[in-house]
PDB file of C-alpha atoms in Angstrom:
ATOM      1  CA  MET A 229    -309.773  51.963  54.281  1.00  0.00           C
ATOM      2  CA  ASN A 230    -310.405  55.548  53.233  1.00  0.00           C
ATOM      3  CA  SER A 231    -307.915  56.977  50.769  1.00  0.00           C
ATOM      4  CA  ILE A 232    -304.880  58.589  52.354  1.00  0.00           C
ATOM      5  CA  SER A 233    -303.711  62.120  51.686  1.00  0.00           C
ATOM      6  CA  ALA A 234    -300.771  63.057  49.496  1.00  0.00           C
ATOM      7  CA  ASN A 235    -298.918  64.222  52.608  1.00  0.00           C
ATOM      8  CA  LEU A 236    -299.309  60.876  54.355  1.00  0.00           C
ATOM      9  CA  ASN A 237    -298.235  59.080  51.192  1.00  0.00           C
ATOM     10  CA  VAL A 238    -295.024  61.148  51.196  1.00  0.00           C
ATOM     11  CA  MET A 239    -294.469  60.295  54.877  1.00  0.00           C
ATOM     12  CA  ILE A 240    -294.881  56.579  54.213  1.00  0.00           C
ATOM     13  CA  LYS A 241    -292.415  56.610  51.314  1.00  0.00           C
ATOM     14  CA  ALA A 242    -289.825  58.545  53.336  1.00  0.00           C
ATOM     15  CA  CYS A 243    -290.259  56.159  56.225  1.00  0.00           C
ATOM     16  CA  GLU A 244    -289.911  53.041  54.101  1.00  0.00           C
ATOM     17  CA  LYS A 245    -286.736  54.361  52.487  1.00  0.00           C
ATOM     18  CA  ALA A 246    -285.118  55.233  55.825  1.00  0.00           C
ATOM     19  CA  SER A 247    -286.153  51.921  57.353  1.00  0.00           C
ATOM     20  CA  LYS A 248    -283.926  49.996  54.937  1.00  0.00           C
ATOM     21  CA  ILE A 249    -280.892  51.761  56.397  1.00  0.00           C
ATOM     22  CA  LEU A 250    -282.015  51.086  59.964  1.00  0.00           C
ATOM     23  CA  ILE A 251    -282.672  47.391  59.328  1.00  0.00           C
ATOM     24  CA  ARG A 252    -279.223  47.015  57.784  1.00  0.00           C
ATOM     25  CA  ASP A 253    -277.487  48.930  60.568  1.00  0.00           C
ATOM     26  CA  PHE A 254    -279.401  47.097  63.293  1.00  0.00           C
ATOM     27  CA  SER A 255    -278.135  43.794  61.906  1.00  0.00           C
ATOM     28  CA  GLU A 256    -274.576  45.115  62.359  1.00  0.00           C
ATOM     29  CA  ILE A 257    -274.954  46.366  65.944  1.00  0.00           C
ATOM     30  CA  GLU A 258    -274.160  43.022  67.593  1.00  0.00           C
ATOM     31  CA  LYS A 259    -270.753  42.990  65.913  1.00  0.00           C
ATOM     32  CA  LEU A 260    -269.755  46.251  67.614  1.00  0.00           C
ATOM     33  CA  GLN A 261    -268.584  44.898  70.949  1.00  0.00           C
ATOM     34  CA  VAL A 262    -265.290  46.827  71.053  1.00  0.00           C
ATOM     35  CA  SER A 263    -266.481  49.626  73.338  1.00  0.00           C
ATOM     36  CA  LYS A 264    -269.567  51.518  74.396  1.00  0.00           C
ATOM     37  CA  LYS A 265    -268.306  54.556  72.541  1.00  0.00           C
ATOM     38  CA  SER A 266    -268.055  52.728  69.221  1.00  0.00           C
ATOM     39  CA  GLN A 267    -271.608  51.431  69.636  1.00  0.00           C
ATOM     40  CA  ARG A 268    -272.949  54.868  70.566  1.00  0.00           C
ATOM     41  CA  ASP A 269    -271.169  56.486  67.630  1.00  0.00           C
ATOM     42  CA  PHE A 270    -272.631  53.846  65.327  1.00  0.00           C
ATOM     43  CA  VAL A 271    -276.163  54.467  66.612  1.00  0.00           C
ATOM     44  CA  THR A 272    -275.695  58.237  66.320  1.00  0.00           C
ATOM     45  CA  ASN A 273    -274.608  57.767  62.708  1.00  0.00           C
ATOM     46  CA  ALA A 274    -277.599  55.494  62.027  1.00  0.00           C
ATOM     47  CA  ASP A 275    -279.859  58.176  63.534  1.00  0.00           C
ATOM     48  CA  LEU A 276    -278.322  60.876  61.360  1.00  0.00           C
ATOM     49  CA  LYS A 277    -278.435  58.794  58.180  1.00  0.00           C
ATOM     50  CA  ALA A 278    -282.086  57.901  58.677  1.00  0.00           C
ATOM     51  CA  GLU A 279    -282.985  61.493  59.481  1.00  0.00           C
ATOM     52  CA  LYS A 280    -281.141  62.753  56.402  1.00  0.00           C
ATOM     53  CA  ILE A 281    -283.072  60.357  54.145  1.00  0.00           C
ATOM     54  CA  ILE A 282    -286.411  61.291  55.711  1.00  0.00           C
ATOM     55  CA  ILE A 283    -285.777  65.020  55.392  1.00  0.00           C
ATOM     56  CA  GLU A 284    -284.551  64.695  51.789  1.00  0.00           C
ATOM     57  CA  GLU A 285    -287.646  62.734  50.794  1.00  0.00           C
ATOM     58  CA  LEU A 286    -290.022  65.111  52.528  1.00  0.00           C
ATOM     59  CA  GLU A 287    -288.260  68.175  51.116  1.00  0.00           C
ATOM     60  CA  LYS A 288    -288.414  66.741  47.626  1.00  0.00           C
ATOM     61  CA  ALA A 289    -292.202  66.583  47.850  1.00  0.00           C
ATOM     62  CA  ARG A 290    -292.837  69.625  50.082  1.00  0.00           C
ATOM     63  CA  PRO A 291    -289.858  71.982  49.653  1.00  0.00           C
ATOM     64  CA  TYR A 292    -291.366  74.873  51.618  1.00  0.00           C
ATOM     65  CA  PHE A 293    -292.491  72.996  54.740  1.00  0.00           C
ATOM     66  CA  SER A 294    -290.556  73.573  57.969  1.00  0.00           C
ATOM     67  CA  PHE A 295    -288.924  70.905  60.169  1.00  0.00           C
ATOM     68  CA  ILE A 296    -288.446  69.942  63.779  1.00  0.00           C
ATOM     69  CA  SER A 297    -286.183  66.933  64.158  1.00  0.00           C
ATOM     70  CA  GLU A 298    -284.339  65.259  67.008  1.00  0.00           C
ATOM     71  CA  GLU A 299    -280.852  65.630  65.569  1.00  0.00           C
ATOM     72  CA  ARG A 300    -281.075  68.855  63.555  1.00  0.00           C
ATOM     73  CA  GLY A 301    -283.492  70.838  65.706  1.00  0.00           C
ATOM     74  CA  ILE A 302    -285.726  73.513  64.148  1.00  0.00           C
ATOM     75  CA  LYS A 303    -285.525  74.559  60.521  1.00  0.00           C
ATOM     76  CA  LYS A 304    -287.989  77.246  59.449  1.00  0.00           C
ATOM     77  CA  ASN A 305    -288.731  77.447  55.738  1.00  0.00           C
ATOM     78  CA  LYS A 306    -291.082  79.650  53.725  1.00  0.00           C
ATOM     79  CA  ASP A 307    -294.101  77.727  54.981  1.00  0.00           C
ATOM     80  CA  ASP A 308    -293.905  77.857  58.769  1.00  0.00           C
ATOM     81  CA  LYS A 309    -297.574  76.943  59.153  1.00  0.00           C
ATOM     82  CA  ASN A 310    -296.748  73.380  58.097  1.00  0.00           C
ATOM     83  CA  THR A 311    -293.998  71.611  60.041  1.00  0.00           C
ATOM     84  CA  TRP A 312    -292.733  68.054  59.849  1.00  0.00           C
ATOM     85  CA  ILE A 313    -291.825  66.641  63.283  1.00  0.00           C
ATOM     86  CA  ILE A 314    -289.350  63.774  62.978  1.00  0.00           C
ATOM     87  CA  ASP A 315    -287.724  61.203  65.232  1.00  0.00           C
ATOM     88  CA  PRO A 316    -285.632  58.870  63.056  1.00  0.00           C
ATOM     89  CA  ILE A 317    -285.085  56.343  65.862  1.00  0.00           C
ATOM     90  CA  ASP A 318    -287.273  56.463  68.935  1.00  0.00           C
ATOM     91  CA  GLY A 319    -285.863  53.829  71.262  1.00  0.00           C
ATOM     92  CA  THR A 320    -282.168  54.402  70.581  1.00  0.00           C
ATOM     93  CA  VAL A 321    -281.100  52.605  73.776  1.00  0.00           C
ATOM     94  CA  ASN A 322    -282.945  49.501  72.584  1.00  0.00           C
ATOM     95  CA  PHE A 323    -281.280  49.859  69.186  1.00  0.00           C
ATOM     96  CA  LEU A 324    -277.879  50.258  70.864  1.00  0.00           C
ATOM     97  CA  HIS A 325    -278.292  47.014  72.807  1.00  0.00           C
ATOM     98  CA  GLY A 326    -279.645  44.980  69.914  1.00  0.00           C
ATOM     99  CA  ILE A 327    -283.213  44.940  71.246  1.00  0.00           C
ATOM    100  CA  PRO A 328    -285.647  44.924  68.295  1.00  0.00           C
ATOM    101  CA  HIS A 329    -288.068  47.498  69.681  1.00  0.00           C
ATOM    102  CA  PHE A 330    -287.666  50.961  68.158  1.00  0.00           C
ATOM    103  CA  ALA A 331    -289.515  53.056  65.604  1.00  0.00           C
ATOM    104  CA  ILE A 332    -289.455  55.873  63.098  1.00  0.00           C
ATOM    105  CA  SER A 333    -291.923  58.623  63.965  1.00  0.00           C
ATOM    106  CA  ILE A 334    -293.107  61.372  61.616  1.00  0.00           C
ATOM    107  CA  ALA A 335    -295.901  63.872  62.202  1.00  0.00           C
ATOM    108  CA  LEU A 336    -297.230  66.892  60.350  1.00  0.00           C
ATOM    109  CA  ARG A 337    -298.239  69.938  62.382  1.00  0.00           C
ATOM    110  CA  SER A 338    -300.437  72.319  60.404  1.00  0.00           C
ATOM    111  CA  ASN A 339    -301.719  75.623  61.793  1.00  0.00           C
ATOM    112  CA  GLY A 340    -300.960  74.563  65.331  1.00  0.00           C
ATOM    113  CA  GLU A 341    -302.387  71.028  65.336  1.00  0.00           C
ATOM    114  CA  ILE A 342    -301.166  67.575  64.375  1.00  0.00           C
ATOM    115  CA  ILE A 343    -303.077  66.484  61.266  1.00  0.00           C
ATOM    116  CA  SER A 344    -301.069  63.391  60.242  1.00  0.00           C
ATOM    117  CA  GLY A 345    -298.967  60.909  62.158  1.00  0.00           C
ATOM    118  CA  LEU A 346    -296.976  57.802  61.278  1.00  0.00           C
ATOM    119  CA  ILE A 347    -295.083  55.390  63.532  1.00  0.00           C
ATOM    120  CA  TYR A 348    -293.233  52.514  61.903  1.00  0.00           C
ATOM    121  CA  ASP A 349    -291.506  49.561  63.538  1.00  0.00           C
ATOM    122  CA  PRO A 350    -289.115  48.424  60.798  1.00  0.00           C
ATOM    123  CA  ILE A 351    -288.072  45.155  62.455  1.00  0.00           C
ATOM    124  CA  LYS A 352    -291.624  43.855  62.914  1.00  0.00           C
ATOM    125  CA  ASP A 353    -292.850  45.638  59.769  1.00  0.00           C
ATOM    126  CA  GLU A 354    -295.703  47.242  61.712  1.00  0.00           C
ATOM    127  CA  MET A 355    -297.022  50.590  60.526  1.00  0.00           C
ATOM    128  CA  PHE A 356    -299.411  52.737  62.538  1.00  0.00           C
ATOM    129  CA  PHE A 357    -300.821  55.889  60.956  1.00  0.00           C
ATOM    130  CA  ALA A 358    -303.637  58.379  61.354  1.00  0.00           C
ATOM    131  CA  GLU A 359    -305.004  61.543  59.785  1.00  0.00           C
ATOM    132  CA  LYS A 360    -307.401  64.081  61.170  1.00  0.00           C
ATOM    133  CA  ASP A 361    -311.033  62.917  60.784  1.00  0.00           C
ATOM    134  CA  ASN A 362    -309.927  59.778  58.961  1.00  0.00           C
ATOM    135  CA  GLY A 363    -309.237  57.271  61.743  1.00  0.00           C
ATOM    136  CA  THR A 364    -306.246  55.280  62.971  1.00  0.00           C
ATOM    137  CA  PHE A 365    -304.864  52.364  61.001  1.00  0.00           C
ATOM    138  CA  PHE A 366    -302.497  49.491  61.683  1.00  0.00           C
ATOM    139  CA  ASN A 367    -301.089  47.939  58.504  1.00  0.00           C
ATOM    140  CA  ASN A 368    -304.128  49.311  56.617  1.00  0.00           C
ATOM    141  CA  HIS A 369    -306.714  47.973  59.101  1.00  0.00           C
ATOM    142  CA  ARG A 370    -308.890  50.469  60.991  1.00  0.00           C
ATOM    143  CA  MET A 371    -308.204  50.277  64.718  1.00  0.00           C
ATOM    144  CA  ARG A 372    -309.653  51.560  67.999  1.00  0.00           C
ATOM    145  CA  VAL A 373    -308.422  51.868  71.560  1.00  0.00           C
ATOM    146  CA  SER A 374    -309.457  49.203  74.049  1.00  0.00           C
ATOM    147  CA  THR A 375    -312.856  49.293  75.762  1.00  0.00           C
ATOM    148  CA  LYS A 376    -311.847  48.062  79.227  1.00  0.00           C
ATOM    149  CA  ASN A 377    -313.214  50.011  82.182  1.00  0.00           C
ATOM    150  CA  ASN A 378    -311.692  48.209  85.163  1.00  0.00           C
ATOM    151  CA  LEU A 379    -308.141  49.309  85.995  1.00  0.00           C
ATOM    152  CA  ASP A 380    -307.370  45.912  87.519  1.00  0.00           C
ATOM    153  CA  GLU A 381    -307.926  44.292  84.125  1.00  0.00           C
ATOM    154  CA  CYS A 382    -305.785  46.797  82.226  1.00  0.00           C
ATOM    155  CA  LEU A 383    -302.171  46.751  81.113  1.00  0.00           C
ATOM    156  CA  PHE A 384    -300.346  50.073  80.978  1.00  0.00           C
ATOM    157  CA  ALA A 385    -297.084  51.330  79.539  1.00  0.00           C
ATOM    158  CA  ILE A 386    -294.972  53.719  81.564  1.00  0.00           C
ATOM    159  CA  GLY A 387    -291.587  55.359  81.119  1.00  0.00           C
ATOM    160  CA  GLY A 388    -289.128  57.531  82.998  1.00  0.00           C
ATOM    161  CA  LYS A 389    -288.588  57.811  86.725  1.00  0.00           C
ATOM    162  CA  LEU A 390    -291.490  57.471  89.144  1.00  0.00           C
ATOM    163  CA  LYS A 391    -291.784  58.405  92.804  1.00  0.00           C
ATOM    164  CA  LYS A 392    -292.844  54.882  93.756  1.00  0.00           C
ATOM    165  CA  GLU A 393    -293.720  51.503  92.313  1.00  0.00           C
ATOM    166  CA  PRO A 394    -297.113  51.556  90.542  1.00  0.00           C
ATOM    167  CA  ASP A 395    -299.903  49.393  91.947  1.00  0.00           C
ATOM    168  CA  PHE A 396    -301.222  48.466  88.517  1.00  0.00           C
ATOM    169  CA  SER A 397    -300.017  46.143  85.754  1.00  0.00           C
ATOM    170  CA  TYR A 398    -297.509  47.826  83.494  1.00  0.00           C
ATOM    171  CA  ARG A 399    -294.603  47.381  81.107  1.00  0.00           C
ATOM    172  CA  ARG A 400    -291.575  49.530  80.296  1.00  0.00           C
ATOM    173  CA  SER A 401    -290.640  49.220  76.632  1.00  0.00           C
ATOM    174  CA  GLY A 402    -288.098  52.020  76.144  1.00  0.00           C
ATOM    175  CA  CYS A 403    -289.930  53.436  73.131  1.00  0.00           C
ATOM    176  CA  ALA A 404    -292.510  56.164  73.743  1.00  0.00           C
ATOM    177  CA  ALA A 405    -293.680  56.237  70.129  1.00  0.00           C
ATOM    178  CA  LEU A 406    -294.535  52.535  70.125  1.00  0.00           C
ATOM    179  CA  ASP A 407    -296.121  52.784  73.574  1.00  0.00           C
ATOM    180  CA  LEU A 408    -298.579  55.355  72.198  1.00  0.00           C
ATOM    181  CA  ALA A 409    -299.085  53.352  69.015  1.00  0.00           C
ATOM    182  CA  TYR A 410    -299.890  50.266  71.091  1.00  0.00           C
ATOM    183  CA  VAL A 411    -302.461  52.199  73.139  1.00  0.00           C
ATOM    184  CA  SER A 412    -304.077  53.393  69.903  1.00  0.00           C
ATOM    185  CA  VAL A 413    -304.663  49.825  68.725  1.00  0.00           C
ATOM    186  CA  GLY A 414    -305.676  48.366  72.083  1.00  0.00           C
ATOM    187  CA  ARG A 415    -302.520  46.425  72.969  1.00  0.00           C
ATOM    188  CA  TYR A 416    -302.035  48.665  76.002  1.00  0.00           C
ATOM    189  CA  ASP A 417    -304.921  50.342  77.784  1.00  0.00           C
ATOM    190  CA  GLY A 418    -303.000  53.462  78.773  1.00  0.00           C
ATOM    191  CA  TYR A 419    -299.635  55.202  78.871  1.00  0.00           C
ATOM    192  CA  PHE A 420    -297.929  57.653  81.181  1.00  0.00           C
ATOM    193  CA  GLN A 421    -294.521  59.350  81.063  1.00  0.00           C
ATOM    194  CA  LYS A 422    -292.959  62.649  82.117  1.00  0.00           C
ATOM    195  CA  ASN A 423    -290.304  64.836  80.496  1.00  0.00           C
ATOM    196  CA  LEU A 424    -290.752  63.731  76.908  1.00  0.00           C
ATOM    197  CA  ASN A 425    -289.714  65.519  73.723  1.00  0.00           C
ATOM    198  CA  LEU A 426    -292.229  66.614  71.116  1.00  0.00           C
ATOM    199  CA  TRP A 427    -290.693  64.395  68.421  1.00  0.00           C
ATOM    200  CA  ASP A 428    -291.166  61.332  70.684  1.00  0.00           C
ATOM    201  CA  ILE A 429    -294.928  61.794  70.868  1.00  0.00           C
ATOM    202  CA  ALA A 430    -296.164  64.039  68.023  1.00  0.00           C
ATOM    203  CA  ALA A 431    -297.353  61.194  65.801  1.00  0.00           C
ATOM    204  CA  GLY A 432    -298.823  59.357  68.783  1.00  0.00           C
ATOM    205  CA  ILE A 433    -301.107  62.296  69.606  1.00  0.00           C
ATOM    206  CA  ILE A 434    -303.214  61.873  66.497  1.00  0.00           C
ATOM    207  CA  LEU A 435    -303.039  58.075  66.621  1.00  0.00           C
ATOM    208  CA  ILE A 436    -304.647  58.130  70.067  1.00  0.00           C
ATOM    209  CA  ARG A 437    -307.303  60.719  69.247  1.00  0.00           C
ATOM    210  CA  GLU A 438    -308.329  59.203  65.913  1.00  0.00           C
ATOM    211  CA  ALA A 439    -308.612  55.785  67.589  1.00  0.00           C
ATOM    212  CA  GLY A 440    -311.126  57.182  70.060  1.00  0.00           C
ATOM    213  CA  GLY A 441    -308.714  57.567  72.964  1.00  0.00           C
ATOM    214  CA  ILE A 442    -307.927  60.510  75.201  1.00  0.00           C
ATOM    215  CA  ILE A 443    -304.552  62.200  75.534  1.00  0.00           C
ATOM    216  CA  ASN A 444    -303.907  65.238  77.701  1.00  0.00           C
ATOM    217  CA  ASN A 445    -303.588  68.675  76.124  1.00  0.00           C
ATOM    218  CA  PHE A 446    -300.261  70.493  75.979  1.00  0.00           C
ATOM    219  CA  SER A 447    -298.688  73.159  73.811  1.00  0.00           C
ATOM    220  CA  LEU A 448    -297.249  71.885  70.541  1.00  0.00           C
ATOM    221  CA  GLU A 449    -294.790  74.782  70.719  1.00  0.00           C
ATOM    222  CA  ASN A 450    -293.039  73.097  73.649  1.00  0.00           C
ATOM    223  CA  LEU A 451    -290.253  70.851  72.416  1.00  0.00           C
ATOM    224  CA  LYS A 452    -289.155  69.312  75.721  1.00  0.00           C
ATOM    225  CA  ASN A 453    -290.265  68.390  79.240  1.00  0.00           C
ATOM    226  CA  ILE A 454    -293.740  67.282  78.140  1.00  0.00           C
ATOM    227  CA  ASN A 455    -295.825  65.052  80.415  1.00  0.00           C
ATOM    228  CA  VAL A 456    -298.163  62.660  78.629  1.00  0.00           C
ATOM    229  CA  THR A 457    -301.130  60.604  79.772  1.00  0.00           C
ATOM    230  CA  ALA A 458    -303.164  58.588  77.271  1.00  0.00           C
ATOM    231  CA  SER A 459    -305.839  55.918  77.615  1.00  0.00           C
ATOM    232  CA  ASN A 460    -309.240  54.823  76.447  1.00  0.00           C
ATOM    233  CA  SER A 461    -312.124  57.088  77.474  1.00  0.00           C
ATOM    234  CA  ASN A 462    -313.637  54.533  79.875  1.00  0.00           C
ATOM    235  CA  ILE A 463    -310.690  54.629  82.274  1.00  0.00           C
ATOM    236  CA  SER A 464    -309.303  58.110  81.576  1.00  0.00           C
ATOM    237  CA  ASN A 465    -310.485  59.788  84.785  1.00  0.00           C
ATOM    238  CA  LYS A 466    -309.592  56.822  86.978  1.00  0.00           C
ATOM    239  CA  PHE A 467    -306.153  56.492  85.374  1.00  0.00           C
ATOM    240  CA  ASN A 468    -305.450  60.211  85.748  1.00  0.00           C
ATOM    241  CA  ASP A 469    -306.402  60.069  89.418  1.00  0.00           C
ATOM    242  CA  LYS A 470    -304.181  57.032  89.913  1.00  0.00           C
ATOM    243  CA  ILE A 471    -301.026  58.479  88.364  1.00  0.00           C
ATOM    244  CA  LEU A 472    -301.196  61.689  90.398  1.00  0.00           C
ATOM    245  CA  ASN A 473    -299.352  59.700  93.072  1.00  0.00           C
ATOM    246  CA  PHE A 474    -296.460  58.780  90.797  1.00  0.00           C
TER     247      PHE A 474
END
């Protein structure tokens, strides 16, 4: 593995610190059967605690960088060319119901492009990360997207509402960040979802591209209502044509 940048090292440390809180809180979620409201409040607090830890750790190392985060929104600092994009829990509904499939997502946008991305599944202890021109890694092993070229042999991840039932093999996981991470390492062959938020997908953008995959272009200034299609290059055109109907 090539050496990682100081920025990515900071992201990893922040992520690992926040994950301890999430693992502890996730173990408590099954005990909160009193009401939906108590569970939702608990998850909201877990979200906020994790986000607070991540921001504190990143600010300690890079005090002038700006932030975009799910809970706190936009915070512009002296350096508005470098912006951390944070989702402390992507897959909150899974978390709420005690389903162990959620992730921390952190990306760094620099001069209008994502240059570093990290997605971490704290329950499975699976870390996916990438940096511009340095490849995509899964737990320190270099990874690539799949090489399949027949849609009938592929497995896709989709999310959100569709006009009709897809005529291809797919899964719905409830976690956009992990869906993109899984495409980047070849577990899924493609991914499609509408109306996403930037913090859901920012880290996944560079994971896909550095793993040799293709993800559609969109403005990184848009925070919401983003449509995303990602896949390996062999099926990209065919997959894009297919999902036009959905």
